[in-house]
Coordinates of N, CA, C and O in Angstrom, one line a residue:
M134 N 11.2 16.2 42.8 CA 11.1 15.0 43.2 C 11.8 13.8 42.5 O 12.7 12.9 43.1
L135 N 11.8 13.9 41.3 CA 12.4 13.1 40.4 C 14.1 13.2 40.5 O 14.7 12.1 40.8
D136 N 14.4 14.4 40.7 CA 15.8 14.8 40.9 C 16.2 13.9 42.4 O 17.5 13.8 42.2
T137 N 15.5 14.3 43.5 CA 15.8 13.6 44.6 C 16.0 12.0 44.4 O 16.9 11.6 45.1
L138 N 15.1 11.4 43.7 CA 15.4 9.9 43.8 C 16.4 9.7 42.8 O 16.9 8.5 43.3
Y139 N 16.8 10.2 42.1 CA 18.0 9.8 40.9 C 19.3 10.3 41.8 O 20.5 9.6 41.9
R140 N 19.2 11.7 42.2 CA 20.5 12.2 42.7 C 20.9 11.9 43.9 O 22.0 11.6 44.4
E141 N 19.8 12.0 44.8 CA 20.2 11.8 46.2 C 20.0 10.6 46.6 O 21.1 9.8 47.4
F142 N 19.1 9.8 46.3 CA 18.8 8.4 46.7 C 19.7 7.3 45.8 O 20.2 6.4 46.1
G143 N 20.0 7.5 44.5 CA 20.7 6.9 43.9 C 20.0 5.6 42.9 O 20.6 5.0 42.2
Y144 N 18.7 5.4 43.5 CA 18.1 4.4 42.8 C 17.2 4.6 42.0 O 16.4 3.8 41.3
G145 N 16.6 6.1 41.9 CA 15.6 6.7 40.7 C 14.2 6.3 41.0 O 14.0 5.6 42.2
Y146 N 13.5 6.3 39.9 CA 12.2 6.0 40.0 C 11.7 4.3 40.2 O 12.1 3.6 39.5
V147 N 11.1 4.0 41.4 CA 10.5 2.7 41.6 C 9.0 2.8 41.7 O 8.5 3.3 42.4
P148 N 8.3 2.3 40.6 CA 6.9 2.4 40.6 C 6.3 2.1 41.6 O 5.2 2.5 42.2
R149 N 6.6 0.9 42.4 CA 5.8 0.5 43.6 C 6.0 1.6 44.7 O 5.2 1.5 45.6
W150 N 6.8 2.2 44.8 CA 7.1 3.4 45.9 C 6.8 4.8 45.5 O 6.3 5.4 46.2
H151 N 6.8 4.9 44.1 CA 6.9 6.4 43.8 C 5.9 6.8 42.7 O 6.0 7.7 42.0
H152 N 4.8 5.9 42.7 CA 3.9 6.5 41.6 C 3.2 7.6 41.9 O 2.8 8.5 40.9
D153 N 3.1 8.3 42.8 CA 2.7 9.4 43.1 C 3.4 10.6 42.5 O 2.8 11.6 42.2
V154 N 4.5 10.4 42.3 CA 5.5 11.5 41.8 C 5.4 11.6 40.2 O 5.2 13.0 39.6
L155 N 4.9 10.7 39.5 CA 4.6 10.8 38.1 C 3.0 11.2 38.0 O 2.5 11.8 37.0
D156 N 2.1 10.9 38.9 CA 0.5 11.1 39.2 C 0.3 12.4 40.2 O -0.6 11.9 41.1
I157 N 0.8 13.6 40.1 CA 0.6 14.6 40.8 C -0.9 15.1 41.2 O -1.3 15.1 42.1
E158 N -1.6 14.9 40.0 CA -2.7 15.7 40.0 C -3.7 14.3 40.5 O -4.4 14.7 41.5
G159 N -3.6 13.2 40.0 CA -4.2 12.2 40.8 C -4.2 12.2 42.3 O -5.1 11.7 42.9
T160 N -2.9 12.3 42.6 CA -2.6 11.7 43.9 C -2.9 12.8 45.0 O -3.5 12.8 45.8
Y161 N -2.3 14.1 44.7 CA -2.5 15.2 45.5 C -3.6 16.3 45.4 O -4.0 16.6 46.2
L162 N -3.9 16.3 44.2 CA -5.0 17.4 43.7 C -6.1 17.0 43.9 O -7.3 17.7 44.1
D163 N -6.8 15.7 43.3 CA -7.8 15.2 43.3 C -8.2 14.6 44.8 O -9.7 14.4 44.5
D164 N -7.7 14.3 45.4 CA -8.1 13.9 47.0 C -8.1 15.1 47.8 O -7.1 15.4 48.2
P165 N -9.3 15.5 48.4 CA -9.4 16.4 49.3 C -8.7 16.5 50.5 O -8.4 17.4 51.4
R166 N -8.3 15.2 51.1 CA -7.5 14.9 52.0 C -5.7 14.5 51.8 O -5.2 14.5 52.9
H167 N -5.7 14.8 50.6 CA -4.1 14.8 50.3 C -3.5 16.3 50.0 O -4.8 17.1 49.7
L168 N -2.3 16.3 49.8 CA -2.0 17.7 49.8 C -0.4 17.9 49.2 O 0.4 16.9 49.7
L169 N -0.2 18.6 48.6 CA 1.3 19.1 48.1 C 1.6 20.3 48.2 O 1.0 21.1 47.4
L170 N 2.6 20.7 49.0 CA 3.1 22.1 49.0 C 4.3 22.2 48.6 O 5.4 21.3 48.4
V171 N 4.6 23.2 47.7 CA 6.1 23.5 47.2 C 6.7 24.7 47.4 O 5.8 25.7 47.7
A172 N 7.9 24.8 47.3 CA 8.4 26.3 47.3 C 9.0 26.5 46.2 O 9.8 25.7 45.7
V173 N 9.0 27.7 45.6 CA 9.4 28.1 44.2 C 10.3 29.2 44.6 O 10.2 30.3 45.3
H174 N 11.6 29.1 43.8 CA 12.6 30.1 43.7 C 12.8 30.5 42.2 O 13.2 29.4 41.6
D175 N 12.5 31.6 41.7 CA 12.8 32.2 40.4 C 12.4 31.1 39.3 O 12.9 30.7 38.5
G176 N 11.0 30.8 39.7 CA 10.1 30.0 38.7 C 10.6 28.5 38.8 O 10.1 27.7 38.1
E177 N 11.6 28.0 39.6 CA 11.7 26.6 40.0 C 11.2 26.1 41.2 O 11.7 26.8 42.3
V178 N 10.7 25.0 41.2 CA 10.5 24.3 42.6 C 11.6 23.8 43.0 O 12.4 23.2 42.2
V179 N 11.9 24.3 44.3 CA 13.2 24.0 45.0 C 12.8 23.1 46.4 O 13.9 22.6 47.0
A180 N 11.6 23.0 46.5 CA 11.3 22.2 47.8 C 9.9 21.5 47.8 O 9.0 22.4 47.1
T181 N 9.5 20.5 48.1 CA 8.2 20.0 48.3 C 7.8 19.1 49.6 O 8.9 18.8 50.3
T182 N 6.8 19.2 49.9 CA 6.1 18.2 50.9 C 4.9 17.8 50.6 O 4.1 18.6 50.3
G183 N 4.5 16.3 50.7 CA 3.1 15.8 50.5 C 2.6 15.6 51.7 O 3.1 15.2 52.6
V184 N 1.3 15.0 51.6 CA 0.6 14.5 52.4 C -0.4 13.7 51.9 O -0.9 14.0 50.9
R185 N -0.4 12.3 52.5 CA -1.3 11.5 51.7 C -2.0 10.7 53.2 O -1.4 10.5 54.2
S186 N -3.3 10.2 52.8 CA -4.0 9.5 53.9 C -3.8 8.0 53.8 O -4.6 7.2 53.7
A187 N -2.8 7.5 53.9 CA -2.1 6.4 53.9 C -1.1 6.1 55.1 O -0.1 6.8 55.1
G188 N -1.1 4.9 55.5 CA -0.3 4.5 56.5 C 0.9 3.8 55.7 O 0.8 3.5 54.4
P189 N 2.0 3.3 56.3 CA 2.9 2.4 55.6 C 2.5 1.0 55.4 O 1.5 0.6 56.1
A190 N 2.8 0.6 54.1 CA 2.3 -0.6 53.6 C 3.1 -1.7 54.2 O 4.3 -1.7 54.4
H191 N 2.4 -2.9 54.3 CA 2.8 -4.2 54.7 C 2.8 -5.2 53.6 O 1.7 -5.2 53.1
P192 N 3.9 -5.6 53.0 CA 5.3 -5.3 53.2 C 5.4 -3.9 52.4 O 4.8 -3.6 51.7
P193 N 6.5 -3.6 52.6 CA 8.0 -4.0 53.3 C 8.0 -3.6 54.4 O 9.0 -4.3 55.1
H194 N 7.2 -2.8 55.1 CA 7.1 -2.6 56.4 C 6.6 -3.4 57.3 O 5.8 -4.4 56.8
P195 N 6.7 -3.7 58.5 CA 6.3 -4.6 59.6 C 4.9 -4.5 59.5 O 4.3 -3.5 59.7
R196 N 4.2 -5.5 59.9 CA 2.8 -5.7 60.0 C 2.4 -4.7 61.2 O 1.4 -4.0 61.1
W197 N 3.2 -4.9 62.2 CA 2.6 -4.1 63.4 C 2.8 -2.5 63.1 O 1.8 -1.7 63.9
L198 N 3.5 -2.1 62.2 CA 3.8 -0.9 62.1 C 2.6 -0.3 61.2 O 2.2 0.9 61.5
A199 N 2.3 -1.0 60.4 CA 1.1 -0.8 59.2 C -0.2 -0.8 60.1 O -1.0 0.0 59.8
E200 N -0.4 -1.6 61.0 CA -1.5 -1.6 62.1 C -1.6 -0.4 63.0 O -2.7 -0.1 63.2
R201 N -0.6 -0.1 63.3 CA -0.3 1.0 64.2 C -0.7 2.4 63.4 O -1.4 3.4 64.2
Y202 N -0.4 2.5 62.3 CA -0.7 3.9 61.4 C -1.5 3.4 60.3 O -1.2 3.2 59.0
P203 N -2.8 2.9 60.5 CA -3.8 2.4 59.2 C -4.0 3.6 58.4 O -4.2 4.7 58.8
S204 N -4.3 3.1 57.1 CA -4.6 4.3 56.0 C -6.1 4.9 56.4 O -6.8 4.0 56.9
G205 N -6.1 6.0 56.1 CA -7.4 6.7 56.2 C -7.5 7.6 57.5 O -7.9 8.7 57.4
T206 N -6.8 7.0 58.7 CA -6.9 7.8 59.8 C -5.2 8.4 60.1 O -5.0 8.9 60.9
T207 N -4.5 7.9 59.0 CA -3.0 8.5 59.2 C -2.6 9.3 58.1 O -2.9 8.9 57.1
A208 N -2.1 10.5 58.3 CA -1.7 11.5 57.6 C -0.2 11.1 57.5 O 0.4 11.4 58.2
Q209 N 0.2 10.7 56.2 CA 1.5 10.4 56.1 C 2.4 11.8 55.3 O 1.9 12.1 54.2
L210 N 3.5 12.0 55.8 CA 4.2 13.3 55.3 C 4.9 12.4 54.4 O 5.8 11.4 54.8
V211 N 5.2 12.8 53.1 CA 5.9 12.3 52.2 C 6.7 13.3 51.2 O 6.3 14.5 51.1
R212 N 7.4 12.8 50.5 CA 8.2 13.8 49.4 C 8.7 14.9 50.0 O 8.6 16.2 49.6
V213 N 9.2 14.9 51.4 CA 9.8 16.2 52.1 C 11.1 16.4 51.3 O 12.2 15.8 52.0
Y214 N 11.5 16.9 50.3 CA 12.5 17.2 49.6 C 13.0 18.5 49.3 O 12.1 19.6 49.0
V215 N 14.3 19.0 49.6 CA 14.9 20.3 49.4 C 16.0 20.0 48.3 O 17.1 19.4 48.8
R216 N 16.2 20.9 47.3 CA 17.3 21.0 46.5 C 18.7 21.0 47.2 O 18.5 22.1 48.1
P217 N 19.6 20.6 47.0 CA 20.6 20.8 48.0 C 21.2 22.2 48.1 O 21.7 22.7 49.0
E218 N 21.3 22.8 46.8 CA 21.6 24.3 47.1 C 20.6 25.3 47.8 O 21.0 26.5 48.0
H219 N 19.6 24.8 48.1 CA 18.5 25.8 49.0 C 18.5 25.1 50.3 O 17.4 25.6 51.0
R220 N 19.2 24.1 50.9 CA 19.1 23.6 52.0 C 19.7 24.7 53.2 O 20.3 25.4 52.9
R221 N 19.2 24.2 54.5 CA 19.7 25.2 55.5 C 19.0 26.5 55.5 O 19.7 27.5 55.9
R222 N 18.2 26.8 55.1 CA 17.2 28.1 54.8 C 15.9 27.7 55.5 O 15.2 28.7 55.4
G223 N 15.6 26.8 56.2 CA 14.2 26.5 56.9 C 13.2 25.9 55.8 O 11.9 26.1 56.3
L224 N 13.4 25.8 54.6 CA 12.4 25.3 53.7 C 11.6 24.1 54.2 O 10.3 24.3 54.2
A225 N 12.1 23.1 54.4 CA 11.8 21.9 55.0 C 10.9 21.9 56.0 O 9.9 21.5 56.2
R226 N 11.4 22.7 57.1 CA 10.7 22.9 58.4 C 9.4 23.6 58.3 O 8.5 23.4 58.7
T227 N 9.6 24.5 57.5 CA 8.4 25.5 57.1 C 7.3 24.6 56.4 O 6.0 24.6 56.8
L228 N 7.8 23.9 55.4 CA 6.8 23.1 54.6 C 6.1 22.2 55.4 O 4.9 21.8 55.5
A229 N 6.9 21.4 56.3 CA 6.5 20.4 57.3 C 5.5 21.0 58.3 O 4.5 20.3 58.6
H230 N 5.8 22.0 59.0 CA 5.0 22.6 59.9 C 3.8 23.2 59.4 O 2.7 23.0 59.8
T231 N 3.8 23.6 58.1 CA 2.6 24.3 57.4 C 1.7 22.9 57.2 O 0.5 22.8 57.4
A232 N 2.4 21.7 56.7 CA 1.6 20.6 56.4 C 0.8 20.1 57.7 O -0.2 19.8 57.9
C233 N 1.6 19.9 58.7 CA 1.1 19.4 60.0 C -0.1 20.2 60.4 O -1.0 19.9 61.0
D234 N 0.1 21.7 60.6 CA -0.8 22.6 60.7 C -2.1 22.5 59.8 O -3.2 22.3 60.4
I235 N -2.1 22.2 58.6 CA -3.3 22.0 57.8 C -3.8 20.2 58.3 O -5.1 20.3 58.3
I236 N -3.2 19.4 58.6 CA -3.5 18.2 58.8 C -4.4 18.4 60.1 O -5.2 17.9 60.3
A237 N -3.7 19.3 61.1 CA -4.7 19.3 62.4 C -6.1 19.8 62.2 O -6.7 19.7 63.1
T238 N -6.2 20.4 61.2 CA -7.5 21.2 60.7 C -8.5 19.9 60.2 O -9.8 20.4 60.2
M239 N -7.9 18.9 59.8 CA -8.8 18.1 59.0 C -9.3 17.0 59.7 O -8.7 16.3 60.4
P240 N -10.6 16.9 59.6 CA -11.1 15.6 60.5 C -10.9 14.3 59.9 O -10.4 14.1 58.8
G241 N -10.7 13.5 60.9 CA -10.6 12.1 60.3 C -9.0 11.5 60.8 O -8.9 10.3 60.8
Y242 N -8.1 12.6 60.6 CA -6.5 12.0 61.1 C -6.3 11.9 62.6 O -6.7 12.8 63.1
N243 N -6.0 10.8 63.0 CA -5.6 10.4 64.3 C -3.8 10.7 64.7 O -3.4 10.7 65.7
S244 N -3.1 10.7 63.6 CA -1.8 10.7 63.6 C -1.2 11.0 62.6 O -1.5 11.1 61.2
I245 N 0.3 11.7 62.8 CA 1.0 12.2 61.6 C 2.4 11.0 61.6 O 3.2 11.3 62.5
Y246 N 2.7 10.5 60.5 CA 3.7 9.6 60.4 C 4.6 9.8 59.2 O 4.1 10.3 58.3
L247 N 5.8 9.4 59.2 CA 6.6 9.5 58.1 C 7.6 8.3 58.0 O 8.0 7.9 59.4
H248 N 8.4 8.1 57.1 CA 9.6 7.3 57.1 C 10.6 8.0 56.2 O 10.2 8.6 55.2
T249 N 11.8 7.8 56.6 CA 12.9 8.4 55.6 C 14.1 7.8 55.7 O 14.2 7.0 56.4
N250 N 14.9 8.2 54.6 CA 16.1 7.4 54.5 C 17.1 8.1 55.1 O 17.6 9.2 54.7
V251 N 17.7 7.9 56.2 CA 18.4 8.6 57.1 C 19.8 8.9 56.4 O 20.9 9.3 56.9
N252 N 20.2 8.2 55.1 CA 21.6 8.3 54.6 C 22.0 9.7 54.0 O 22.9 9.9 53.7
V253 N 20.6 10.4 53.9 CA 20.8 11.6 53.2 C 21.2 12.5 54.3 O 20.7 12.6 55.4
E254 N 22.4 13.3 54.0 CA 23.1 14.1 54.9 C 21.8 15.0 55.7 O 21.3 15.9 54.9
G255 N 22.1 15.2 57.0 CA 21.2 16.2 57.9 C 19.7 15.8 58.0 O 18.9 16.2 58.8
V256 N 19.4 14.7 57.4 CA 17.9 14.1 57.4 C 17.6 13.6 58.7 O 16.7 14.1 59.5
E257 N 18.4 12.7 59.4 CA 18.1 12.2 60.6 C 18.1 13.3 61.8 O 17.2 13.3 62.5
T258 N 18.9 14.1 61.8 CA 19.1 15.2 62.6 C 17.7 16.2 62.5 O 16.9 16.4 63.5
F259 N 17.3 16.4 61.3 CA 16.3 17.3 61.2 C 14.9 16.5 61.8 O 14.2 17.3 62.4
W260 N 14.6 15.5 61.2 CA 13.5 14.7 61.7 C 13.5 14.5 63.3 O 12.5 14.6 63.8
R261 N 14.7 14.2 63.9 CA 14.6 14.0 65.3 C 14.3 15.3 66.0 O 14.0 15.4 67.2
S262 N 14.6 16.5 65.4 CA 14.3 17.6 66.2 C 12.9 18.0 66.1 O 12.4 18.9 67.1
M263 N 12.0 17.3 65.2 CA 10.5 17.6 65.3 C 9.7 16.6 65.4 O 8.3 16.8 65.3
A264 N 10.1 15.0 65.4 CA 9.4 14.1 65.5 C 9.8 13.0 66.4 O 11.0 13.1 66.8
E265 N 8.9 12.1 66.7 CA 9.5 10.9 67.7 C 9.8 9.5 66.9 O 8.9 9.3 65.9
E266 N 11.1 9.2 67.1 CA 11.2 7.8 66.6 C 10.2 6.8 66.9 O 10.2 6.6 68.1
V267 N 9.8 6.1 66.0 CA 8.9 4.9 66.0 C 9.6 3.5 66.0 O 9.4 2.5 66.8
F268 N 10.4 3.5 64.9 CA 11.0 2.3 64.6 C 12.3 2.6 63.7 O 12.1 3.2 62.7
D269 N 13.4 2.1 64.2 CA 14.6 2.3 63.3 C 14.7 0.7 62.6 O 15.2 -0.3 63.2
A270 N 14.7 0.9 61.3 CA 14.7 -0.2 60.3 C 16.1 -0.5 59.6 O 16.2 -1.4 58.7
R271 N 17.0 0.5 60.4 CA 18.2 0.4 59.3 C 18.9 -1.3 59.6 O 19.4 -1.6 58.6
T272 N 18.5 -2.0 60.5 CA 19.2 -3.3 60.5 C 18.3 -4.4 59.7 O 18.7 -5.5 59.4
T273 N 17.0 -4.0 59.3 CA 16.1 -4.8 58.8 C 16.2 -5.0 57.2 O 16.0 -6.2 56.7
G274 N 16.8 -3.9 56.6 CA 17.1 -3.8 55.3 C 15.5 -3.7 54.5 O 15.6 -4.1 53.3
E275 N 14.6 -3.3 55.2 CA 13.3 -3.3 54.3 C 13.3 -2.9 53.0 O 12.4 -3.1 52.6
H276 N 13.9 -1.9 52.6 CA 13.9 -1.4 51.4 C 15.2 -1.7 50.6 O 15.4 -1.3 49.4
G277 N 16.0 -2.6 51.0 CA 17.1 -3.0 50.5 C 18.3 -2.3 50.6 O 18.4 -1.4 51.2
P278 N 19.3 -2.8 50.2 CA 20.8 -2.2 50.3 C 20.7 -0.6 50.2 O 20.1 -0.1 48.9
G279 N 21.5 0.1 51.0 CA 21.7 1.5 50.6 C 20.7 2.4 51.2 O 20.9 3.6 51.1
V280 N 19.5 1.8 51.7 CA 18.4 2.6 52.2 C 18.3 2.3 53.6 O 18.0 1.2 54.1
A281 N 18.4 3.5 54.4 CA 18.5 3.6 55.8 C 17.4 4.2 56.4 O 17.2 5.2 56.6
T282 N 16.2 3.1 56.5 CA 14.9 3.7 57.2 C 14.7 3.8 58.3 O 15.1 2.9 59.2
V283 N 14.2 5.1 58.8 CA 13.5 5.2 59.8 C 12.2 5.6 60.1 O 11.9 6.6 59.2
H284 N 11.4 5.2 60.9 CA 10.1 5.8 60.8 C 10.0 6.5 61.9 O 10.5 6.4 63.0
F285 N 8.8 7.3 62.0 CA 8.7 8.5 63.0 C 7.3 9.0 63.0 O 6.4 8.6 62.1
E286 N 6.9 9.6 64.1 CA 5.6 10.1 64.2 C 5.8 11.6 64.6 O 6.6 11.8 65.6
I287 N 5.1 12.5 64.2 CA 5.0 13.8 64.6 C 3.7 14.1 65.7 O 2.7 13.9 65.1
P288 N 4.0 14.5 66.8 CA 2.9 14.9 67.4 C 1.8 15.8 67.0 O 2.2 16.9 66.3
M289 N 0.8 15.5 67.1 CA -0.5 16.2 66.2 C -1.1 17.0 67.3 O -1.4 16.9 68.5
R290 N -1.1 18.4 66.8 CA -1.9 19.3 67.5 C -3.2 20.0 66.7 O -3.0 20.3 65.5
R291 N -4.3 19.8 67.5 CA -5.6 20.1 66.8 C -5.6 21.7 66.8 O -5.5 22.3 67.8
R292 N -5.8 22.3 65.6 CA -6.1 23.5 65.5 C -7.3 23.9 64.6 O -7.3 23.1 63.5
P293 N -8.1 24.9 64.8 CA -8.8 25.2 64.1 C -8.6 25.9 62.7 O -7.7 26.6 62.6
A294 N -9.4 25.7 61.5 CA -8.8 26.2 60.4 C -8.8 27.5 60.2 O -7.9 28.0 59.5
D295 N -9.7 28.3 60.9 CA -9.5 29.8 60.9 C -8.2 30.2 61.5 O -7.7 31.2 61.0
E296 N -7.6 29.5 62.4 CA -6.7 29.9 63.2 C -5.2 29.6 62.2 O -4.4 30.4 62.0
V297 N -5.5 28.6 61.3 CA -4.3 28.2 60.5 C -4.4 29.4 59.2 O -3.1 29.7 58.9
A298 N -5.4 29.5 58.8 CA -5.7 30.5 57.8 C -5.1 32.1 58.1 O -4.6 32.7 57.3
Q299 N -5.4 32.4 59.4 CA -5.0 33.6 59.9 C -3.4 33.6 59.8 O -2.7 34.7 59.5
H300 N -2.6 32.6 60.1 CA -1.2 32.8 60.2 C -0.4 32.3 59.1 O 0.7 32.0 58.8
S301 N -1.4 32.1 58.0 CA -1.0 31.6 56.6 C 0.1 32.8 56.1 O -0.1 34.0 56.4
T302 N 0.7 32.4 55.3 CA 1.7 33.3 54.5 C 1.1 33.4 53.0 O 2.1 33.8 52.0
A303 N 0.0 33.2 52.7 CA -0.7 33.2 51.4 C 0.2 32.4 50.4 O 0.3 32.9 49.3
G304 N 0.5 31.3 50.7 CA 1.3 30.3 49.7 C 2.7 30.8 49.5 O 3.5 30.2 48.8
R305 N 3.1 31.8 50.3 CA 4.7 32.3 50.3 C 5.7 31.7 51.3 O 5.0 32.0 52.6
I306 N 6.6 31.1 50.9 CA 7.4 30.8 52.1 C 9.0 31.8 52.0 O 9.3 31.8 50.9
P307 N 9.2 32.1 53.1 CA 10.4 33.3 52.9 C 11.5 32.4 52.4 O 11.8 31.1 52.7

């Protein structure tokens, strides 16, 4: 995750935005409504996808967006990152779909939300293939220069937990 912040985004670790990256246990493992999925190749993490029960914060995001996606009832997809040499193999799609399937079994979530920097090659096309745009913030500069933020919602399908478990690949991503 830190590699993505430094190499892909170019601005590195920003504590007010990325506190979860340094506190993986406290953020993702200690909260039963949070989740961190990883894909590992030859002992190295090559892709991640996280889920947090938090909507977008105001500021920097617009108030109406924070009100539409309130913390607690919003599952926010975060840290959907794939190392460049492992892209175009379906890892992000598999991890995102798996996260959405798990979210669909968890009580209390009403929506799945994410925002992304569409300056990263392929990101905008990828998210438009599985999510609906809610707000294109590129003209607002809400995250500062060089960050082209677009907000999305993924349609939520309710699935029983046992159905998700039956279709699980036991933690293995092809």
